[in-house]
Amino acid sequence: MERSYQLDCPVARTLDLIGERWTLLILRDFFIKADVQRFGDLETSLSGVTPAVLSTRLKELEKNGIIVRRLYSEHPPRMEYRLTPLGKSLGPVLKTLREWGLKHT
């Protein structure tokens, strides 16, 4: 289920890209754990996320140019994910959210 605010507003357009539940936590893991993430590592880190939801979020991030995926094992097929330069540009946003959370929650 894709949510879209359909508003000509930079905040709404950004939320259309990264505002779904779990998406910011997936991005968090790229910044605090490792530049390259594997599906299983993300699934373990994000306690409570279902494989289907994680897969959907990763596909959306890839579609929006925030991450790229690469096959690292053919048998069985397994993927790893890496931030693109666009994805890396979200680092200051996540840092600011973290700092706000430390101060106010």
GROMACS .gro file of N, CA, C and O in nm:
model
  420
    1MET      N    1   0.084  -0.117   0.000
    1MET     CA    2   0.000   0.000   0.000
    1MET      C    3   0.089   0.124   0.000
    1MET      O    4   0.156   0.154   0.097
    2GLU      N    5   0.092   0.194  -0.109
    2GLU     CA    6   0.174   0.312  -0.119
    2GLU      C    7   0.096   0.434  -0.076
    2GLU      O    8  -0.013   0.460  -0.122
    3ARG      N    9   0.156   0.509   0.015
    3ARG     CA   10   0.092   0.631   0.064
    3ARG      C   11   0.156   0.749  -0.007
    3ARG      O   12   0.277   0.754  -0.026
    4SER      N   13   0.076   0.841  -0.048
    4SER     CA   14   0.128   0.963  -0.109
    4SER      C   15   0.047   1.081  -0.060
    4SER      O   16  -0.075   1.078  -0.061
    5TYR      N   17   0.118   1.183  -0.016
    5TYR     CA   18   0.049   1.303   0.031
    5TYR      C   19  -0.002   1.387  -0.086
    5TYR      O   20  -0.093   1.465  -0.071
    6GLN      N   21   0.058   1.369  -0.203
    6GLN     CA   22   0.017   1.440  -0.324
    6GLN      C   23   0.008   1.590  -0.299
    6GLN      O   24  -0.087   1.657  -0.340
    7LEU      N   25   0.107   1.643  -0.229
    7LEU     CA   26   0.113   1.786  -0.201
    7LEU      C   27   0.241   1.843  -0.261
    7LEU      O   28   0.345   1.779  -0.259
    8ASP      N   29   0.233   1.963  -0.312
    8ASP     CA   30   0.350   2.030  -0.366
    8ASP      C   31   0.422   2.103  -0.252
    8ASP      O   32   0.417   2.225  -0.241
    9CYS      N   33   0.483   2.023  -0.168
    9CYS     CA   34   0.551   2.073  -0.048
    9CYS      C   35   0.675   1.985  -0.029
    9CYS      O   36   0.665   1.863  -0.036
   10PRO      N   37   0.792   2.043  -0.005
   10PRO     CA   38   0.912   1.961   0.009
   10PRO      C   39   0.906   1.861   0.125
   10PRO      O   40   0.959   1.750   0.114
   11VAL      N   41   0.841   1.897   0.234
   11VAL     CA   42   0.828   1.804   0.347
   11VAL      C   43   0.740   1.687   0.306
   11VAL      O   44   0.774   1.570   0.331
   12ALA      N   45   0.628   1.712   0.243
   12ALA     CA   46   0.538   1.605   0.199
   12ALA      C   47   0.606   1.516   0.096
   12ALA      O   48   0.593   1.392   0.102
   13ARG      N   49   0.681   1.575   0.002
   13ARG     CA   50   0.750   1.493  -0.099
   13ARG      C   51   0.856   1.405  -0.033
   13ARG      O   52   0.875   1.290  -0.073
   14THR      N   53   0.925   1.458   0.068
   14THR     CA   54   1.024   1.378   0.139
   14THR      C   55   0.958   1.264   0.214
   14THR      O   56   1.005   1.150   0.212
   15LEU      N   57   0.846   1.293   0.279
   15LEU     CA   58   0.773   1.187   0.349
   15LEU      C   59   0.723   1.081   0.253
   15LEU      O   60   0.717   0.963   0.288
   16ASP      N   61   0.687   1.121   0.131
   16ASP     CA   62   0.648   1.022   0.030
   16ASP      C   63   0.762   0.924   0.004
   16ASP      O   64   0.737   0.807  -0.024
   17LEU      N   65   0.887   0.969   0.015
   17LEU     CA   66   1.002   0.884  -0.012
   17LEU      C   67   1.046   0.802   0.108
   17LEU      O   68   1.082   0.685   0.095
   18ILE      N   69   1.046   0.863   0.227
   18ILE     CA   70   1.105   0.795   0.343
   18ILE      C   71   1.014   0.792   0.465
   18ILE      O   72   1.058   0.752   0.572
   19GLY      N   73   0.888   0.829   0.451
   19GLY     CA   74   0.802   0.845   0.567
   19GLY      C   75   0.725   0.722   0.612
   19GLY      O   76   0.655   0.728   0.712
   20GLU      N   77   0.738   0.611   0.541
   20GLU     CA   78   0.667   0.490   0.583
   20GLU      C   79   0.728   0.434   0.711
   20GLU      O   80   0.849   0.450   0.736
   21ARG      N   81   0.645   0.367   0.788
   21ARG     CA   82   0.694   0.300   0.909
   21ARG      C   83   0.806   0.205   0.871
   21ARG      O   84   0.799   0.139   0.768
   22TRP      N   85   0.909   0.200   0.946
   22TRP     CA   86   1.028   0.118   0.931
   22TRP      C   87   1.135   0.180   0.841
   22TRP      O   88   1.252   0.150   0.856
   23THR      N   89   1.098   0.264   0.748
   23THR     CA   90   1.195   0.313   0.651
   23THR      C   91   1.309   0.391   0.717
   23THR      O   92   1.426   0.369   0.686
   24LEU      N   93   1.276   0.481   0.809
   24LEU     CA   94   1.382   0.556   0.876
   24LEU      C   95   1.471   0.466   0.960
   24LEU      O   96   1.592   0.491   0.972
   25LEU      N   97   1.414   0.362   1.019
   25LEU     CA   98   1.496   0.269   1.098
   25LEU      C   99   1.587   0.185   1.008
   25LEU      O  100   1.700   0.153   1.047
   26ILE      N  101   1.541   0.152   0.890
   26ILE     CA  102   1.628   0.084   0.792
   26ILE      C  103   1.745   0.176   0.758
   26ILE      O  104   1.862   0.134   0.761
   27LEU      N  105   1.713   0.300   0.728
   27LEU     CA  106   1.819   0.396   0.695
   27LEU      C  107   1.914   0.416   0.813
   27LEU      O  108   2.036   0.426   0.796
   28ARG      N  109   1.859   0.421   0.933
   28ARG     CA  110   1.943   0.434   1.054
   28ARG      C  111   2.051   0.327   1.057
   28ARG      O  112   2.168   0.355   1.086
   29ASP      N  113   2.012   0.204   1.024
   29ASP     CA  114   2.109   0.094   1.029
   29ASP      C  115   2.223   0.113   0.931
   29ASP      O  116   2.337   0.075   0.959
   30PHE      N  117   2.197   0.173   0.817
   30PHE     CA  118   2.305   0.200   0.722
   30PHE      C  119   2.405   0.299   0.780
   30PHE      O  120   2.524   0.291   0.751
   31PHE      N  121   2.357   0.393   0.859
   31PHE     CA  122   2.446   0.495   0.912
   31PHE      C  123   2.518   0.453   1.039
   31PHE      O  124   2.631   0.495   1.062
   32ILE      N  125   2.456   0.369   1.123
   32ILE     CA  126   2.522   0.336   1.250
   32ILE      C  127   2.586   0.197   1.252
   32ILE      O  128   2.671   0.173   1.334
   33LYS      N  129   2.545   0.110   1.161
   33LYS     CA  130   2.598  -0.025   1.167
   33LYS      C  131   2.700  -0.054   1.058
   33LYS      O  132   2.807  -0.104   1.086
   34ALA      N  133   2.665  -0.027   0.933
   34ALA     CA  134   2.757  -0.057   0.823
   34ALA      C  135   2.707   0.006   0.695
   34ALA      O  136   2.587   0.025   0.677
   35ASP      N  137   2.802   0.035   0.607
   35ASP     CA  138   2.768   0.092   0.477
   35ASP      C  139   2.691  -0.008   0.392
   35ASP      O  140   2.604   0.030   0.314
   36VAL      N  141   2.723  -0.136   0.407
   36VAL     CA  142   2.655  -0.242   0.333
   36VAL      C  143   2.572  -0.323   0.430
   36VAL      O  144   2.619  -0.360   0.537
   37GLN      N  145   2.447  -0.347   0.393
   37GLN     CA  146   2.356  -0.424   0.478
   37GLN      C  147   2.302  -0.543   0.400
   37GLN      O  148   2.274  -0.532   0.281
   38ARG      N  149   2.286  -0.652   0.469
   38ARG     CA  150   2.222  -0.770   0.411
   38ARG      C  151   2.084  -0.784   0.472
   38ARG      O  152   2.059  -0.741   0.583
   39PHE      N  153   1.996  -0.848   0.395
   39PHE     CA  154   1.856  -0.861   0.437
   39PHE      C  155   1.847  -0.921   0.577
   39PHE      O  156   1.777  -0.868   0.663
   40GLY      N  157   1.916  -1.030   0.600
   40GLY     CA  158   1.909  -1.097   0.730
   40GLY      C  159   1.957  -1.011   0.844
   40GLY      O  160   1.902  -1.016   0.955
   41ASP      N  161   2.060  -0.931   0.819
   41ASP     CA  162   2.110  -0.840   0.923
   41ASP      C  163   2.007  -0.734   0.958
   41ASP      O  164   1.986  -0.702   1.074
   42LEU      N  165   1.943  -0.679   0.854
   42LEU     CA  166   1.838  -0.580   0.879
   42LEU      C  167   1.721  -0.643   0.953
   42LEU      O  168   1.667  -0.585   1.047
   43GLU      N  169   1.682  -0.763   0.912
   43GLU     CA  170   1.570  -0.832   0.975
   43GLU      C  171   1.597  -0.856   1.123
   43GLU      O  172   1.510  -0.839   1.208
   44THR      N  173   1.720  -0.894   1.156
   44THR     CA  174   1.757  -0.918   1.295
   44THR      C  175   1.758  -0.789   1.375
   44THR      O  176   1.710  -0.783   1.488
   45SER      N  177   1.812  -0.684   1.316
   45SER     CA  178   1.823  -0.556   1.384
   45SER      C  179   1.687  -0.491   1.411
   45SER      O  180   1.668  -0.428   1.515
   46LEU      N  181   1.596  -0.508   1.317
   46LEU     CA  182   1.466  -0.442   1.326
   46LEU      C  183   1.363  -0.538   1.385
   46LEU      O  184   1.274  -0.587   1.316
   47SER      N  185   1.375  -0.562   1.512
   47SER     CA  186   1.286  -0.655   1.580
   47SER      C  187   1.140  -0.612   1.559
   47SER      O  188   1.102  -0.500   1.588
   48GLY      N  189   1.061  -0.704   1.505
   48GLY     CA  190   0.920  -0.677   1.483
   48GLY      C  191   0.883  -0.654   1.339
   48GLY      O  192   0.767  -0.661   1.303
   49VAL      N  193   0.981  -0.626   1.253
   49VAL     CA  194   0.949  -0.606   1.112
   49VAL      C  195   0.931  -0.744   1.047
   49VAL      O  196   1.004  -0.838   1.077
   50THR      N  197   0.830  -0.757   0.963
   50THR     CA  198   0.810  -0.883   0.892
   50THR      C  199   0.897  -0.884   0.768
   50THR      O  200   0.931  -0.778   0.713
   51PRO      N  201   0.935  -1.002   0.720
   51PRO     CA  202   1.014  -1.009   0.596
   51PRO      C  203   0.945  -0.940   0.479
   51PRO      O  204   1.012  -0.874   0.399
   52ALA      N  205   0.813  -0.952   0.471
   52ALA     CA  206   0.741  -0.889   0.360
   52ALA      C  207   0.750  -0.737   0.367
   52ALA      O  208   0.772  -0.670   0.265
   53VAL      N  209   0.735  -0.681   0.486
   53VAL     CA  210   0.744  -0.535   0.501
   53VAL      C  211   0.886  -0.488   0.472
   53VAL      O  212   0.907  -0.389   0.401
   54LEU      N  213   0.985  -0.558   0.525
   54LEU     CA  214   1.124  -0.521   0.500
   54LEU      C  215   1.155  -0.524   0.351
   54LEU      O  216   1.215  -0.432   0.296
   55SER      N  217   1.111  -0.629   0.285
   55SER     CA  218   1.132  -0.641   0.141
   55SER      C  219   1.067  -0.526   0.065
   55SER      O  220   1.128  -0.465  -0.024
   56THR      N  221   0.945  -0.492   0.101
   56THR     CA  222   0.874  -0.383   0.036
   56THR      C  223   0.946  -0.250   0.057
   56THR      O  224   0.962  -0.171  -0.037
   57ARG      N  225   0.990  -0.224   0.180
   57ARG     CA  226   1.060  -0.098   0.208
   57ARG      C  227   1.191  -0.090   0.131
   57ARG      O  228   1.226   0.015   0.078
   58LEU      N  229   1.265  -0.200   0.125
   58LEU     CA  230   1.391  -0.200   0.051
   58LEU      C  231   1.367  -0.176  -0.098
   58LEU      O  232   1.441  -0.100  -0.162
   59LYS      N  233   1.263  -0.235  -0.152
   59LYS     CA  234   1.231  -0.214  -0.294
   59LYS      C  235   1.195  -0.069  -0.320
   59LYS      O  236   1.233  -0.012  -0.423
   60GLU      N  237   1.121  -0.007  -0.229
   60GLU     CA  238   1.084   0.134  -0.245
   60GLU      C  239   1.207   0.224  -0.236
   60GLU      O  240   1.221   0.319  -0.314
   61LEU      N  241   1.295   0.196  -0.141
   61LEU     CA  242   1.417   0.274  -0.129
   61LEU      C  243   1.503   0.261  -0.255
   61LEU      O  244   1.561   0.359  -0.302
   62GLU      N  245   1.507   0.141  -0.310
   62GLU     CA  246   1.582   0.120  -0.434
   62GLU      C  247   1.515   0.194  -0.550
   62GLU      O  248   1.582   0.262  -0.629
   63LYS      N  249   1.385   0.182  -0.561
   63LYS     CA  250   1.311   0.249  -0.668
   63LYS      C  251   1.333   0.400  -0.664
   63LYS      O  252   1.342   0.466  -0.769
   64ASN      N  253   1.345   0.455  -0.544
   64ASN     CA  254   1.362   0.599  -0.527
   64ASN      C  255   1.508   0.643  -0.531
   64ASN      O  256   1.538   0.760  -0.506
   65GLY      N  257   1.599   0.550  -0.560
   65GLY     CA  258   1.740   0.585  -0.576
   65GLY      C  259   1.815   0.609  -0.448
   65GLY      O  260   1.924   0.668  -0.450
   66ILE      N  261   1.762   0.563  -0.336
   66ILE     CA  262   1.826   0.586  -0.206
   66ILE      C  263   1.924   0.473  -0.172
   66ILE      O  264   2.025   0.496  -0.106
   67ILE      N  265   1.896   0.353  -0.218
   67ILE     CA  266   1.987   0.239  -0.202
   67ILE      C  267   2.001   0.168  -0.336
   67ILE      O  268   1.918   0.186  -0.427
   68VAL      N  269   2.106   0.088  -0.347
   68VAL     CA  270   2.122  -0.003  -0.460
   68VAL      C  271   2.139  -0.143  -0.401
   68VAL      O  272   2.185  -0.158  -0.288
   69ARG      N  273   2.102  -0.242  -0.478
   69ARG     CA  274   2.120  -0.379  -0.430
   69ARG      C  275   2.214  -0.453  -0.524
   69ARG      O  276   2.227  -0.420  -0.642
   70ARG      N  277   2.281  -0.554  -0.468
   70ARG     CA  278   2.375  -0.634  -0.545
   70ARG      C  279   2.364  -0.778  -0.498
   70ARG      O  280   2.355  -0.805  -0.378
   71LEU      N  281   2.368  -0.867  -0.592
   71LEU     CA  282   2.367  -1.010  -0.561
   71LEU      C  283   2.503  -1.049  -0.506
   71LEU      O  284   2.606  -1.020  -0.567
   72TYR      N  285   2.507  -1.110  -0.388
   72TYR     CA  286   2.635  -1.154  -0.333
   72TYR      C  287   2.645  -1.305  -0.324
   72TYR      O  288   2.751  -1.360  -0.299
   73SER      N  289   2.534  -1.376  -0.346
   73SER     CA  290   2.534  -1.522  -0.347
   73SER      C  291   2.427  -1.568  -0.446
   73SER      O  292   2.313  -1.525  -0.439
   74GLU      N  293   2.468  -1.657  -0.535
   74GLU     CA  294   2.372  -1.704  -0.634
   74GLU      C  295   2.293  -1.825  -0.587
   74GLU      O  296   2.180  -1.845  -0.629
   75HIS      N  297   2.352  -1.908  -0.503
   75HIS     CA  298   2.285  -2.030  -0.456
   75HIS      C  299   2.293  -2.038  -0.305
   75HIS      O  300   2.396  -2.079  -0.253
   76PRO      N  301   2.192  -2.004  -0.233
   76PRO     CA  302   2.067  -1.942  -0.278
   76PRO      C  303   2.091  -1.794  -0.310
   76PRO      O  304   2.186  -1.734  -0.259
   77PRO      N  305   2.003  -1.736  -0.391
   77PRO     CA  306   2.021  -1.595  -0.424
   77PRO      C  307   2.005  -1.506  -0.300
   77PRO      O  308   1.907  -1.517  -0.229
   78ARG      N  309   2.106  -1.424  -0.276
   78ARG     CA  310   2.103  -1.334  -0.161
   78ARG      C  311   2.155  -1.197  -0.205
   78ARG      O  312   2.247  -1.188  -0.284
   79MET      N  313   2.092  -1.095  -0.146
   79MET     CA  314   2.124  -0.958  -0.185
   79MET      C  315   2.187  -0.881  -0.071
   79MET      O  316   2.161  -0.908   0.046
   80GLU      N  317   2.269  -0.784  -0.108
   80GLU     CA  318   2.317  -0.686  -0.013
   80GLU      C  319   2.281  -0.549  -0.066
   80GLU      O  320   2.262  -0.531  -0.187
   81TYR      N  321   2.270  -0.455   0.024
   81TYR     CA  322   2.221  -0.321  -0.009
   81TYR      C  323   2.323  -0.217   0.037
   81TYR      O  324   2.387  -0.234   0.140
   82ARG      N  325   2.333  -0.110  -0.041
   82ARG     CA  326   2.427  -0.003  -0.011
   82ARG      C  327   2.358   0.131  -0.039
   82ARG      O  328   2.279   0.143  -0.132
   83LEU      N  329   2.390   0.231   0.042
   83LEU     CA  330   2.338   0.365   0.018
   83LEU      C  331   2.398   0.424  -0.109
   83LEU      O  332   2.517   0.406  -0.135
   84THR      N  333   2.319   0.494  -0.184
   84THR     CA  334   2.367   0.572  -0.297
   84THR      C  335   2.411   0.709  -0.244
   84THR      O  336   2.387   0.740  -0.126
   85PRO      N  337   2.472   0.791  -0.327
   85PRO     CA  338   2.502   0.928  -0.282
   85PRO      C  339   2.376   1.001  -0.234
   85PRO      O  340   2.381   1.074  -0.134
   86LEU      N  341   2.265   0.980  -0.301
   86LEU     CA  342   2.139   1.040  -0.256
   86LEU      C  343   2.102   0.990  -0.117
   86LEU      O  344   2.064   1.067  -0.029
   87GLY      N  345   2.115   0.860  -0.095
   87GLY     CA  346   2.088   0.803   0.037
   87GLY      C  347   2.181   0.857   0.144
   87GLY      O  348   2.140   0.890   0.255
   88LYS      N  349   2.310   0.869   0.109
   88LYS     CA  350   2.407   0.922   0.204
   88LYS      C  351   2.375   1.066   0.243
   88LYS      O  352   2.405   1.109   0.353
   89SER      N  353   2.311   1.138   0.151
   89SER     CA  354   2.277   1.277   0.182
   89SER      C  355   2.170   1.288   0.290
   89SER      O  356   2.146   1.396   0.344
   90LEU      N  357   2.107   1.176   0.326
   90LEU     CA  358   2.009   1.176   0.435
   90LEU      C  359   2.075   1.167   0.573
   90LEU      O  360   2.008   1.179   0.674
   91GLY      N  361   2.206   1.148   0.576
   91GLY     CA  362   2.277   1.135   0.703
   91GLY      C  363   2.250   1.249   0.800
   91GLY      O  364   2.216   1.225   0.916
   92PRO      N  365   2.262   1.375   0.757
   92PRO     CA  366   2.235   1.485   0.851
   92PRO      C  367   2.090   1.488   0.901
   92PRO      O  368   2.065   1.527   1.015
   93VAL      N  369   1.997   1.443   0.819
   93VAL     CA  370   1.857   1.438   0.861
   93VAL      C  371   1.841   1.337   0.975
   93VAL      O  372   1.779   1.367   1.077
   94LEU      N  373   1.899   1.218   0.958
   94LEU     CA  374   1.890   1.116   1.062
   94LEU      C  375   1.962   1.160   1.189
   94LEU      O  376   1.913   1.136   1.300
   95LYS      N  377   2.076   1.227   1.172
   95LYS     CA  378   2.151   1.276   1.288
   95LYS      C  379   2.067   1.377   1.366
   95LYS      O  380   2.062   1.372   1.489
   96THR      N  381   2.001   1.466   1.295
   96THR     CA  382   1.916   1.566   1.361
   96THR      C  383   1.799   1.500   1.434
   96THR      O  384   1.766   1.537   1.547
   97LEU      N  385   1.736   1.401   1.371
   97LEU     CA  386   1.627   1.328   1.437
   97LEU      C  387   1.677   1.259   1.564
   97LEU      O  388   1.610   1.260   1.667
   98ARG      N  389   1.796   1.199   1.556
   98ARG     CA  390   1.854   1.131   1.672
   98ARG      C  391   1.878   1.231   1.785
   98ARG      O  392   1.843   1.206   1.901
   99GLU      N  393   1.939   1.343   1.751
   99GLU     CA  394   1.968   1.444   1.853
   99GLU      C  395   1.840   1.498   1.916
   99GLU      O  396   1.834   1.519   2.037
  100TRP      N  397   1.739   1.520   1.836
  100TRP     CA  398   1.610   1.566   1.890
  100TRP      C  399   1.554   1.462   1.985
  100TRP      O  400   1.505   1.495   2.094
  101GLY      N  401   1.560   1.335   1.944
  101GLY     CA  402   1.509   1.228   2.029
  101GLY      C  403   1.584   1.216   2.161
  101GLY      O  404   1.525   1.190   2.265
  102LEU      N  405   1.715   1.232   2.157
  102LEU     CA  406   1.794   1.228   2.280
  102LEU      C  407   1.756   1.342   2.375
  102LEU      O  408   1.752   1.324   2.496
  103LYS      N  409   1.726   1.456   2.317
  103LYS     CA  410   1.695   1.574   2.399
  103LYS      C  411   1.552   1.575   2.451
  103LYS      O  412   1.525   1.620   2.561
  104HIS      N  413   1.457   1.525   2.371
  104HIS     CA  414   1.316   1.546   2.403
  104HIS      C  415   1.236   1.419   2.434
  104HIS      O  416   1.116   1.431   2.463
  105THR      N  417   1.295   1.303   2.426
  105THR     CA  418   1.216   1.182   2.456
  105THR      C  419   1.278   1.103   2.568
  105THR      O  420   1.390   1.123   2.606
   0.00000   0.00000   0.00000
